[in-house]
Short mmCIF file of C-alpha atoms and ligand atoms in Angstrom, two decimals:
data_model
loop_
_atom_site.label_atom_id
_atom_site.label_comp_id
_atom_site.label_asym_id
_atom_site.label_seq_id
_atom_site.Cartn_x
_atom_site.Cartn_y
_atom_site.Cartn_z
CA UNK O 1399 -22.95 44.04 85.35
CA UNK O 1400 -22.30 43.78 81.62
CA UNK O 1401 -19.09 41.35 82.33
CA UNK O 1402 -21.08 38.73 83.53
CA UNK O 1403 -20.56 35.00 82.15
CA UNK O 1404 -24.45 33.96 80.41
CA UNK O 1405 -22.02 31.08 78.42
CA UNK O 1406 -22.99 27.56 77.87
CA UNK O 1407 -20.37 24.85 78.10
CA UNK O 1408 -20.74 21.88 75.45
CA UNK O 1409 -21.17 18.24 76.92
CA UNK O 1410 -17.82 17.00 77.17
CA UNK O 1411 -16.07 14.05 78.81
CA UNK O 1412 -13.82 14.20 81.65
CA UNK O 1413 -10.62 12.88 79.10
CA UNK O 1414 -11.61 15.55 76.07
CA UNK O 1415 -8.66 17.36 74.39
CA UNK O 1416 -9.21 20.72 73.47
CA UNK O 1417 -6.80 22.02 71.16
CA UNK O 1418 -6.82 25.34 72.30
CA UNK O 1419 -6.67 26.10 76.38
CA UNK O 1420 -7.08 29.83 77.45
CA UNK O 1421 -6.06 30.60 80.92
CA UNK O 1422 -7.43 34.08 81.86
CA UNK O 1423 -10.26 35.52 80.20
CA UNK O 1424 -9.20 39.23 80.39
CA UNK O 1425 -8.78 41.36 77.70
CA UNK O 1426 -5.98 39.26 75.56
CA UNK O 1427 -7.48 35.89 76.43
CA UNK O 1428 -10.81 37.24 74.93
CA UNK O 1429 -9.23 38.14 72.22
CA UNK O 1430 -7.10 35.12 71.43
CA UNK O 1431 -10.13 33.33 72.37
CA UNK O 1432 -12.38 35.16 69.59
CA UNK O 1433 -9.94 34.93 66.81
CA UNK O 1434 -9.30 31.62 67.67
CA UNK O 1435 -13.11 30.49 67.15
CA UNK O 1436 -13.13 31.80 63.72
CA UNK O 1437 -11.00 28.10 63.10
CA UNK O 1438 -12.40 25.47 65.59
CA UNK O 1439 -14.77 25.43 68.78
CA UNK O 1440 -12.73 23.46 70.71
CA UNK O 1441 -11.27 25.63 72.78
CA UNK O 1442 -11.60 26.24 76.75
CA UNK O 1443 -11.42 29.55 78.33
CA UNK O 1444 -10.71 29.28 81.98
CA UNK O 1445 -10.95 32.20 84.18
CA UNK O 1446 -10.35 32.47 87.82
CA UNK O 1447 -13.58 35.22 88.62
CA UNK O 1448 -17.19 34.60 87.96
CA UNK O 1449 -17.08 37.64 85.23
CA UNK O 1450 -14.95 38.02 82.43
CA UNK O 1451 -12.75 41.30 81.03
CA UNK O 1452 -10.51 41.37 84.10
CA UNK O 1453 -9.19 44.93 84.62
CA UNK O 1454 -10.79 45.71 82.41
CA UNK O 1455 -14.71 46.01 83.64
CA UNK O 1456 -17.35 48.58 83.37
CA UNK O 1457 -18.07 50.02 86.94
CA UNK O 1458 -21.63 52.29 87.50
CA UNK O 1459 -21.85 55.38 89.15
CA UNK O 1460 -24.06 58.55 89.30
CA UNK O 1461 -22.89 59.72 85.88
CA UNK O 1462 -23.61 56.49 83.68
CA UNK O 1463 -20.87 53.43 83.92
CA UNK O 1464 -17.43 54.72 83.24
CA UNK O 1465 -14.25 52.28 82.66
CA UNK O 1466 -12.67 50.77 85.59
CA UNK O 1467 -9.69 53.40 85.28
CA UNK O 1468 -8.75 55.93 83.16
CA UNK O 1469 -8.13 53.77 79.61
CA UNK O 1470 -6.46 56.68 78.31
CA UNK O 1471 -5.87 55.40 74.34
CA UNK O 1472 -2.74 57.28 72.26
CA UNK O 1473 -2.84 58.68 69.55
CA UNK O 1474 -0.23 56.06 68.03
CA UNK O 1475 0.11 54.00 65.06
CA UNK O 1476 -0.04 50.81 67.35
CA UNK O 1477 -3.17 51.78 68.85
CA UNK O 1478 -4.74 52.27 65.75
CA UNK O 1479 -3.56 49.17 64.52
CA UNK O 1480 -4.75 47.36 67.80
CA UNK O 1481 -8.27 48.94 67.52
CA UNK O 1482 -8.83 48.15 64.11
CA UNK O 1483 -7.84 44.46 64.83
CA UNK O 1484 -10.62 44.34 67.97
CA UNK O 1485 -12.87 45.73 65.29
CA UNK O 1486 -12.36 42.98 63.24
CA UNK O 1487 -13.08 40.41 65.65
CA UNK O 1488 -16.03 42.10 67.23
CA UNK O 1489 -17.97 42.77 63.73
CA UNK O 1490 -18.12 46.11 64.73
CA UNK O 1491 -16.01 49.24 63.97
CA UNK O 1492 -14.35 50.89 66.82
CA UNK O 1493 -13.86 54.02 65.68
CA UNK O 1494 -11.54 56.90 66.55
CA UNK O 1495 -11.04 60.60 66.78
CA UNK O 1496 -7.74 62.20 67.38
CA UNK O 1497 -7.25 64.65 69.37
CA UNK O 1498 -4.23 67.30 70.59
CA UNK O 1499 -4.07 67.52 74.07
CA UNK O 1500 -0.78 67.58 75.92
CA UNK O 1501 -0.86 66.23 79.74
CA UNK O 1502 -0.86 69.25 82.08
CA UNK O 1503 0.94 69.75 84.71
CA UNK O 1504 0.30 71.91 87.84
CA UNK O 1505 3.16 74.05 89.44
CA UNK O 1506 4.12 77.24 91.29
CA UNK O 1507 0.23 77.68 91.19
CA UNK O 1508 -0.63 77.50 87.52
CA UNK O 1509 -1.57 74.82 85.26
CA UNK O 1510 1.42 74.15 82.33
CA UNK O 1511 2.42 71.31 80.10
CA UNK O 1512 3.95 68.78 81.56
CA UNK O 1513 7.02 68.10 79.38
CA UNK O 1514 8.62 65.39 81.75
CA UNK O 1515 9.89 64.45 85.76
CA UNK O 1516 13.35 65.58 84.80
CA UNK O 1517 16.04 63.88 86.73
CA UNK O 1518 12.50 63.19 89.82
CA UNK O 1519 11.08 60.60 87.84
CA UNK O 1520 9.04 57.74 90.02
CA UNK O 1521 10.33 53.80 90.22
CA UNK O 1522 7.29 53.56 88.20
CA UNK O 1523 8.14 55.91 85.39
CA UNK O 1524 7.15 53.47 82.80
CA UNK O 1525 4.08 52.44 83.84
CA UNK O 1526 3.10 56.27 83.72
CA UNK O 1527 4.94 56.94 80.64
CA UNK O 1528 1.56 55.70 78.42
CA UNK O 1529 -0.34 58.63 79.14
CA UNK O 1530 2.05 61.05 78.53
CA UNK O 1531 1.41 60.92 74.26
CA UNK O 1532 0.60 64.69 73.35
CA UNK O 1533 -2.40 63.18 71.27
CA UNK O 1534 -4.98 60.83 71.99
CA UNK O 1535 -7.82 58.86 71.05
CA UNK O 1536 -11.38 59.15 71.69
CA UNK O 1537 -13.16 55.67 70.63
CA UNK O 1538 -16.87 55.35 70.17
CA UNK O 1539 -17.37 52.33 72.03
CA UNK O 1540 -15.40 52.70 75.57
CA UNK O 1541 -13.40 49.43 76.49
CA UNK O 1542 -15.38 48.47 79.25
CA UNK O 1543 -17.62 47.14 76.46
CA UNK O 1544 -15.13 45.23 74.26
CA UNK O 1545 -15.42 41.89 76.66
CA UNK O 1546 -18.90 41.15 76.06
CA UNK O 1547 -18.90 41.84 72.62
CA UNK O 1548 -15.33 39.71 72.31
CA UNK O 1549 -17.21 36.98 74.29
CA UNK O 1550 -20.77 37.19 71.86
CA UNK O 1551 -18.13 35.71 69.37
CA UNK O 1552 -16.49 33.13 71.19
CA UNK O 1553 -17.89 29.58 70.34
CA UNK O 1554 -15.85 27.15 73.01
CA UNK O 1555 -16.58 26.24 76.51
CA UNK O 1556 -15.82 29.02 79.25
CA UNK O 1557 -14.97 27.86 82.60
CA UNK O 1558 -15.42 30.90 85.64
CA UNK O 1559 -14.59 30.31 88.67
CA UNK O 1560 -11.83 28.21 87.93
CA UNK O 1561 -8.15 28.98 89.28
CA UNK O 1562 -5.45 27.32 87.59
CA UNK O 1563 -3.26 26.11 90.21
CA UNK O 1564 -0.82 23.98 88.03
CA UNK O 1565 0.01 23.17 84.24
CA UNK O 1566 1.09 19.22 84.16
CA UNK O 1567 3.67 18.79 81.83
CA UNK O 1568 5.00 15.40 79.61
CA UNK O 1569 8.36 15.49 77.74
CA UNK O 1570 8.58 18.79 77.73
CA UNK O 1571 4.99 19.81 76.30
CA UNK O 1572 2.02 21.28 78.47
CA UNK O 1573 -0.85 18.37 78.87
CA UNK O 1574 -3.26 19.32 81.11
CA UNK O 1575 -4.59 22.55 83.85
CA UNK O 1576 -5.63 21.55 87.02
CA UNK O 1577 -8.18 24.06 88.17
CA UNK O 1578 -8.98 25.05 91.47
CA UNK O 1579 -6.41 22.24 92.72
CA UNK O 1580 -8.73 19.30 91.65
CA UNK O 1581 -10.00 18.82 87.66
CA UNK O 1582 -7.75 18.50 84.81
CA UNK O 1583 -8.42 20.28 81.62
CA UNK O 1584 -6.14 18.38 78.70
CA UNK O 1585 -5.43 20.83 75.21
CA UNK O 1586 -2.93 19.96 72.70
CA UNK O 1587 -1.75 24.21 73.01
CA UNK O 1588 -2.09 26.57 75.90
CA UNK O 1589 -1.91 30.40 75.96
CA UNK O 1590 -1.12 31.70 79.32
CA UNK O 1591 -3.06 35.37 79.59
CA UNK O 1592 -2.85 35.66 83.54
CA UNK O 1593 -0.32 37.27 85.70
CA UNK O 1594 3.19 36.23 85.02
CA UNK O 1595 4.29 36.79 88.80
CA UNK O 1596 1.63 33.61 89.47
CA UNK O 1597 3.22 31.50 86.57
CA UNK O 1598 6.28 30.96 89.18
CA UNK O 1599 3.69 28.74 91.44
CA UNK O 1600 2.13 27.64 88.12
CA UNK O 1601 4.64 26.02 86.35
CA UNK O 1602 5.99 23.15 87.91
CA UNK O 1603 10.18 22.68 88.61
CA UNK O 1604 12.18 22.15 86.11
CA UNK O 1605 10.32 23.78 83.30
CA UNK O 1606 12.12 26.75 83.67
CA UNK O 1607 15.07 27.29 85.67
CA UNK O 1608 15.04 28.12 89.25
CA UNK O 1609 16.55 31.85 88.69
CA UNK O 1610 14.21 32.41 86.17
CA UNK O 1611 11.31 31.45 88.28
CA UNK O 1612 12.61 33.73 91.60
CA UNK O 1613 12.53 36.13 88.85
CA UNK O 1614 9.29 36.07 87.44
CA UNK O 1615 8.37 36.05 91.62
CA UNK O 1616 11.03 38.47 92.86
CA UNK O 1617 10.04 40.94 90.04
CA UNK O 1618 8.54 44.56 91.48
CA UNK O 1619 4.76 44.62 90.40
CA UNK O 1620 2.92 47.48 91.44
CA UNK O 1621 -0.25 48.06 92.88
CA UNK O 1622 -2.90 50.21 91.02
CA UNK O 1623 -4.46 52.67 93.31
CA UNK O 1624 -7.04 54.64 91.73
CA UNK O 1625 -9.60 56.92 93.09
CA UNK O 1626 -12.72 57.81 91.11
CA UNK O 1627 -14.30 61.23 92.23
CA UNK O 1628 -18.32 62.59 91.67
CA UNK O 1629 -18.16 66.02 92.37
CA UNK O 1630 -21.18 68.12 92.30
CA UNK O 1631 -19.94 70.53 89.86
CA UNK O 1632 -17.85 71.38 86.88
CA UNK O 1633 -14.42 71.36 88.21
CA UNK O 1634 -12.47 72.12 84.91
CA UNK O 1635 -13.28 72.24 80.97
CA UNK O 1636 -9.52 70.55 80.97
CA UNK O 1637 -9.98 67.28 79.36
CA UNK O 1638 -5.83 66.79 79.24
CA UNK O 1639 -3.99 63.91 81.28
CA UNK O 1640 -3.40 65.38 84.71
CA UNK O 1641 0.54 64.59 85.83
CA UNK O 1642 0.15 66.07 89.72
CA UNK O 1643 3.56 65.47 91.82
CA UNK O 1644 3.61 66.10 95.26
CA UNK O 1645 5.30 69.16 96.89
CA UNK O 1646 7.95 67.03 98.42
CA UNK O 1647 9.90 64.74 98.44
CA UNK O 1648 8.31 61.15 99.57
CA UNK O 1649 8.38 57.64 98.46
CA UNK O 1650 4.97 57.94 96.82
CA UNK O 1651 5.10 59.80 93.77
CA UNK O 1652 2.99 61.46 91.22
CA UNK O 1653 -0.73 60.50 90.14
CA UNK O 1654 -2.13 60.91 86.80
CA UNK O 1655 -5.66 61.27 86.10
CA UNK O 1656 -8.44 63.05 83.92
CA UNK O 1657 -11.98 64.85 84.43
CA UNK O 1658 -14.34 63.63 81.95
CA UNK O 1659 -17.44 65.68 80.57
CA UNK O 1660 -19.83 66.76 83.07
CA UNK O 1661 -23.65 65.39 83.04
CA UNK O 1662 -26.14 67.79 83.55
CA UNK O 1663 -28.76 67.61 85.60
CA UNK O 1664 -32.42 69.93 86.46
CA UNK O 1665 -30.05 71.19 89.95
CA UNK O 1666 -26.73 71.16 88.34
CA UNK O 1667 -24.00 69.09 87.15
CA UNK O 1668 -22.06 66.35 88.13
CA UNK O 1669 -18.22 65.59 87.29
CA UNK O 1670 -16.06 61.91 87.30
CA UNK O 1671 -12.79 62.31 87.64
CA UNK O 1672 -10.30 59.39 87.59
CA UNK O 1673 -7.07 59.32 89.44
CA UNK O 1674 -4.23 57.09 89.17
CA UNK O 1675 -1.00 56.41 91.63
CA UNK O 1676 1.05 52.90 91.84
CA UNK O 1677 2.55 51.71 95.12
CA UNK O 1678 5.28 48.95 95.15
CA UNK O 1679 2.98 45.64 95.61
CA UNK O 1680 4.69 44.17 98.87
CA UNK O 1681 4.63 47.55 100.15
CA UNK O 1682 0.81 47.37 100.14
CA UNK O 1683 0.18 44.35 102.53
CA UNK O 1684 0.36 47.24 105.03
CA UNK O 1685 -2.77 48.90 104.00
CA UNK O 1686 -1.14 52.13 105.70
CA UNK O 1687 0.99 52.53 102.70
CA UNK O 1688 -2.46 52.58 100.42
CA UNK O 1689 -4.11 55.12 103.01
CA UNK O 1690 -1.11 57.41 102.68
CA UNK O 1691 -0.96 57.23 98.83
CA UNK O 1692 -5.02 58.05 98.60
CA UNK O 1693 -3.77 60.89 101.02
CA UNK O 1694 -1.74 62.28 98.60
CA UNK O 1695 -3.81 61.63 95.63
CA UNK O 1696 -6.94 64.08 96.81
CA UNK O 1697 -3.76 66.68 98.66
CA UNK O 1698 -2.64 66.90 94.96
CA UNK O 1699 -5.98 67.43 93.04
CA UNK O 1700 -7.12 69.74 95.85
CA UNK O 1701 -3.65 71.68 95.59
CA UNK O 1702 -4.81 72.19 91.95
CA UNK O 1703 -8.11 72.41 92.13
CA UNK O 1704 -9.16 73.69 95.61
CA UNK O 1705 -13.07 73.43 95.00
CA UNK O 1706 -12.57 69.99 93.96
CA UNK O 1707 -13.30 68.09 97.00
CA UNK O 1708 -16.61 70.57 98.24
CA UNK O 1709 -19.62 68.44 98.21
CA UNK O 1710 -18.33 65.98 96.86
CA UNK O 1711 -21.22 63.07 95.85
CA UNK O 1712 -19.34 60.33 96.08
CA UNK O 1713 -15.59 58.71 95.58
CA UNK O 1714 -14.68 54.79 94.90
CA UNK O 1715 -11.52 53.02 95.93
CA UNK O 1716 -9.58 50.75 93.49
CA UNK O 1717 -6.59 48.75 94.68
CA UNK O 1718 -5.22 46.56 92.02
CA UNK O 1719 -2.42 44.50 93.37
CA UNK O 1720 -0.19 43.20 90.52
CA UNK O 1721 -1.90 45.41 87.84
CA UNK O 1722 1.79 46.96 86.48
CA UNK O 1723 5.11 45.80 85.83
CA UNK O 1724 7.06 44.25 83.56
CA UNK O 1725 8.90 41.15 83.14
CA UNK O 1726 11.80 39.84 81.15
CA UNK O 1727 11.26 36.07 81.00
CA UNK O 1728 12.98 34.46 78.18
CA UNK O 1729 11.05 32.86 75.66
CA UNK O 1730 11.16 32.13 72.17
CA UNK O 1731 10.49 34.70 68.94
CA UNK O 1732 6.96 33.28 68.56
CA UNK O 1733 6.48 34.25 72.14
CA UNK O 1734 6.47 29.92 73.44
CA UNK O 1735 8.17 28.91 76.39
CA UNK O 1736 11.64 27.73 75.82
CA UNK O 1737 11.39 24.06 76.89
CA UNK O 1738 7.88 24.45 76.31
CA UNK O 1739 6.93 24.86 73.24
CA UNK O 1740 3.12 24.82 73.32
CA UNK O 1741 3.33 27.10 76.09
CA UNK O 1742 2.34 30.45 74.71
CA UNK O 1743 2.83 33.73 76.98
CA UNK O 1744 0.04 36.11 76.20
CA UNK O 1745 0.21 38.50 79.17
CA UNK O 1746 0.06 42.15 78.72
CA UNK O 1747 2.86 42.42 81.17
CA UNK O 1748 5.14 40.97 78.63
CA UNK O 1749 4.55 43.64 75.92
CA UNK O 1750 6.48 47.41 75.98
CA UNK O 1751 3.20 48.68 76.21
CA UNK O 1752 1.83 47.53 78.99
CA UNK O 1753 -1.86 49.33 79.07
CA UNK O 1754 -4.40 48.22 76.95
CA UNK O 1755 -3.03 48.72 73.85
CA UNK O 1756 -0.53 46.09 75.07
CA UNK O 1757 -2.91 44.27 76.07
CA UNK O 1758 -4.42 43.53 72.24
CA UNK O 1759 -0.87 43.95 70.66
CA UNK O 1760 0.78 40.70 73.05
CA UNK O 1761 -2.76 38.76 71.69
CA UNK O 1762 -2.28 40.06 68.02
CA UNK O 1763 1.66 38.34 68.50
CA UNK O 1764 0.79 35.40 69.62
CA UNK O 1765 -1.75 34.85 67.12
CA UNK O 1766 0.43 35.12 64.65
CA UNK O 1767 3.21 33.49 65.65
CA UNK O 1768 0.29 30.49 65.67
CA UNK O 1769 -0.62 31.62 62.50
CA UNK O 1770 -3.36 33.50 62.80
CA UNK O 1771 -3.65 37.07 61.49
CA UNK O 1772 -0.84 39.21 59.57
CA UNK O 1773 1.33 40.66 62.38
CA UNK O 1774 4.25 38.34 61.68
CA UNK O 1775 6.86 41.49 61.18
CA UNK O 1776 6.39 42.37 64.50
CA UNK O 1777 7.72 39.17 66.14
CA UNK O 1778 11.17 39.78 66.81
CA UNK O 1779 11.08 41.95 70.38
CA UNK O 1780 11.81 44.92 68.39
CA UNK O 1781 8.26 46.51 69.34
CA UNK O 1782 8.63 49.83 71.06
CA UNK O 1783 7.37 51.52 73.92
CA UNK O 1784 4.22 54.03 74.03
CA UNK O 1785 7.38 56.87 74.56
CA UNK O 1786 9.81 55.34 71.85
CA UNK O 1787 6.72 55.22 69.43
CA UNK O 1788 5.64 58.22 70.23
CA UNK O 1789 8.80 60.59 68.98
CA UNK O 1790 9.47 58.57 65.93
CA UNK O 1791 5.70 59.44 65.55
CA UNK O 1792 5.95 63.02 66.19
CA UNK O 1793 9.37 63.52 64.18
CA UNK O 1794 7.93 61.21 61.08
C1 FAD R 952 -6.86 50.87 87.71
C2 FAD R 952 -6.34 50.59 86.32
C3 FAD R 952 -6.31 51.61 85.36
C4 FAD R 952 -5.86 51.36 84.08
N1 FAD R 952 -5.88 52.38 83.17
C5 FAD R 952 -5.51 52.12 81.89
C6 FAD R 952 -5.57 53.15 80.88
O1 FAD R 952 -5.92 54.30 81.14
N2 FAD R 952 -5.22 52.84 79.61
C7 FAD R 952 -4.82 51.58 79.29
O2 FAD R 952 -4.52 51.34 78.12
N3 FAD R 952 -4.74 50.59 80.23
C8 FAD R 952 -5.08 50.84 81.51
N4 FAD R 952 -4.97 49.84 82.44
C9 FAD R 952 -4.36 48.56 82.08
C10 FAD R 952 -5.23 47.64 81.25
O3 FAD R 952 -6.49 47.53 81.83
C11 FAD R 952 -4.59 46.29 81.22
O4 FAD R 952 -3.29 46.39 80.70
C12 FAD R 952 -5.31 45.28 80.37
O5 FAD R 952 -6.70 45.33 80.60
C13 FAD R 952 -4.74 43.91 80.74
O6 FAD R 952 -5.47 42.89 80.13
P1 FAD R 952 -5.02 41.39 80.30
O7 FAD R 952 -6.04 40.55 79.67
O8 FAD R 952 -3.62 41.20 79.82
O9 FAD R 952 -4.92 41.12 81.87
P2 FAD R 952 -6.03 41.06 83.00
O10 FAD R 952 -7.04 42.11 82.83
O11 FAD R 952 -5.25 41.01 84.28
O12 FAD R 952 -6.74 39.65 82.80
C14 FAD R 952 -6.23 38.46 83.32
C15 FAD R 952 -7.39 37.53 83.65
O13 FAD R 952 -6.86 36.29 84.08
C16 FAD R 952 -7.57 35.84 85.22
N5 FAD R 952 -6.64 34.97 85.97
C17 FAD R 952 -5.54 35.36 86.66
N6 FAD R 952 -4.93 34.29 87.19
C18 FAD R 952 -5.65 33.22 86.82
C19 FAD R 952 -5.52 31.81 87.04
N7 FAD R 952 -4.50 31.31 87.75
N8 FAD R 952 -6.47 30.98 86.54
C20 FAD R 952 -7.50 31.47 85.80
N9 FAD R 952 -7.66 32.79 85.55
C21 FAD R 952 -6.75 33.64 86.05
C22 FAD R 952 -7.94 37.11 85.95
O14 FAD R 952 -9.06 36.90 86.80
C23 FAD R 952 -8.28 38.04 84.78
O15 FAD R 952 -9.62 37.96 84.38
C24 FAD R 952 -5.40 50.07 83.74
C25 FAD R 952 -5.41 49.04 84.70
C26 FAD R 952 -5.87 49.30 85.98
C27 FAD R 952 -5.88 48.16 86.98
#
């Protein structure tokens, strides 16, 4: 797996300070943690697997290694100022090509545009909302790729394995992680790029108050359920965002997904197609409710595309508990923790964009609220969503 951790930690002593400590070496923490070695290398990334990337991890199948889900990029001026920013850490250029292709919809049997739910749209609107951009863009080097080449520039100590269970605080600053309820990992700053339903156990009481924490815990996440499909033939030419709803009405709703381009092979050609659908995450501890939205997943693509599912090679399961959803925890303009000042919040879930491109731009914030990099205008909550970007886009 290209993810995996080949780092070497420095020779430190139990008491060392780092001045930087990463919690969560996903997409943002490798990014924080990369720009941040440009300045120092003492800086500990601490993540709670034994690879790095997080969601955001190559997987292998019969037609090459795809993304772990669709990473569908748009075509707007955030992304490309996101992309060009990963290029700059990574020494190499991502580069992009635009292209016009409105999601599709399928409906009284034909294919259309999809121009919107109307007044059907899911609890998870939002979260679907990203990959509805008319335009796109098609990058050179996939994202499944951008964590190892984000880690070949990262110069501090990486700790895997290693769940933070607890940030100690001392008059009101952040001293010291405890990871995996036992050693203590002291930093004079700490950027929190892990799930912000978990920072409720995290943080001890008192450091925020206790509404804000049965907030941050009472908040609906959603569960990712994806479906990856090999079939054993060209299914479409369509490469457009697929928006399927179901024929009724039922509590899970529409998927979105995409076919990619088909390999060929001597005895014929073989298809991935990636499919998309979020359940409510406390729904999901009854794995019935994930079997019934898989259901309706292939019912939907095979209501489109009735040849879809003949021969099929293979298909791969995804649940992602806690992948979507956003939060509104107060915090300060350069993106601290009111009442904790070195307390940084770098999660994606904290951004209005909440994919990818979310992802880099809650990273690029921080960074320069700690001032590193130029996005300084940008720190005042007034960044938009992939939609509300998207028609000032279109109109400009
Ligand atoms: C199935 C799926 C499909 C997607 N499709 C798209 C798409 O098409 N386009 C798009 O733009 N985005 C897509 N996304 C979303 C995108 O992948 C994420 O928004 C982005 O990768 C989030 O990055 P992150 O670093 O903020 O979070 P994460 O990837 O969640 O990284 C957080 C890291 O922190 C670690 N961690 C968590 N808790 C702790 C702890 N207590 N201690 C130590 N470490 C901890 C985790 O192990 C993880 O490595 C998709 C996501 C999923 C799940």
């Amino acid at each position: 797996m290209q993810n995996e951790i080949t780092h070497q930690n420095k020779k430190r002593s139990s008491q060392h300070v780092y001045d930087y400590v990463i919690i969560g070496a996903g997409l943002s923490g490798l990014i924080v943690a990369s720009a941040l070695s440009k300045e120092t290398d003492n800086i500990a990334l601490i993540e709670a697997q034994d690879f790095i990337g997080g969601f955001n991890k190559p997987v292998k199948n019969s037609t090459g290694t795809i993304n772990h889900g669709l990473r569908y990029v748009p075509d707007l001026p955030s992304a490309h100022r996101a992309l060009e920013f990963v290029s700059s850490l990574i020494g190499q250029e991502i580069s992009t090509t635009s292209q016009e292709l409105p999601p599709v919809t399928y409906e009284s049997g034909q294919f259309k545009e999809f121009v919107g739910f109307g007044n059907n749209s899911p609890d998870f609107y939002e979260e679907l909302a990203y990959f509805m951009t008319s335009s796109r863009l098609n990058v050179n080097i996939e994202p499944h790729a951008w964590p190892a080449l984000l880690a070949s520039k990262y110069t501090g100590d990486l700790f895997n394995r290693s769940y933070v269970t607890k940030i100690n605080f001392t008059d009101g600053r952040a001293t010291d992680v405890v990871i995996n309820g036992s050693k203590n990992i002291h930093g004079q700053n700490f950027i929190y790029c892990a799930s912000l339903k978990d920072l409720a156990v995290i943080l001890p009481d008192g450091v925020i108050s206790a509404r804000a924490k049965q907030k941050l815990s009472k908040n609906i996440y959603w569960t990712g359920v994806g479906l990856d499909l090999v079939h054993t033939h060209e299914v479409t030419e369509s490469r457009a965002i697929h928006i399927l709803n179901g024929t009724t009405q039922d509590e899970i709703g529409p998927c979105a997904g995409a076919f990619h381009s088909p390999v060929l092979l001597d005895d014929g050609a073989l298809q991935t197609s990636q499919w998309l659908t979020y359940v409510d995450e406390e729904a999901t501890e009854d794995s019935e409710v994930v079997a019934v939205a898989l259901k309706k997943i292939k019912r939907q693509i095979k209501r489109a595309y009735p040849s879809a599912f003949e021969n099929l090679k293979s298909e791969r399961i995804a649940v992602t508990p806690n992948c979507a959803g956003s939060v509104d925890i107060k915090r300060n303009a350069n993106q601290s923790l009111p009442g904790a000042e070195n307390l940084w919040l770098c999660s994606h879930q904290l951004h209005p964009q909440r994919n990818l491109i979310g992802a880099i731009g809650q990273a690029q914030l921080v960074l320069a609220a700690m001032g590193f990099g130029s996005n300084v205008e940008m720190i005042d909550h007034q960044v938009p969503t992939a939609e509300q970007e998207s028609s000032t886009h279109t109109e400009a």
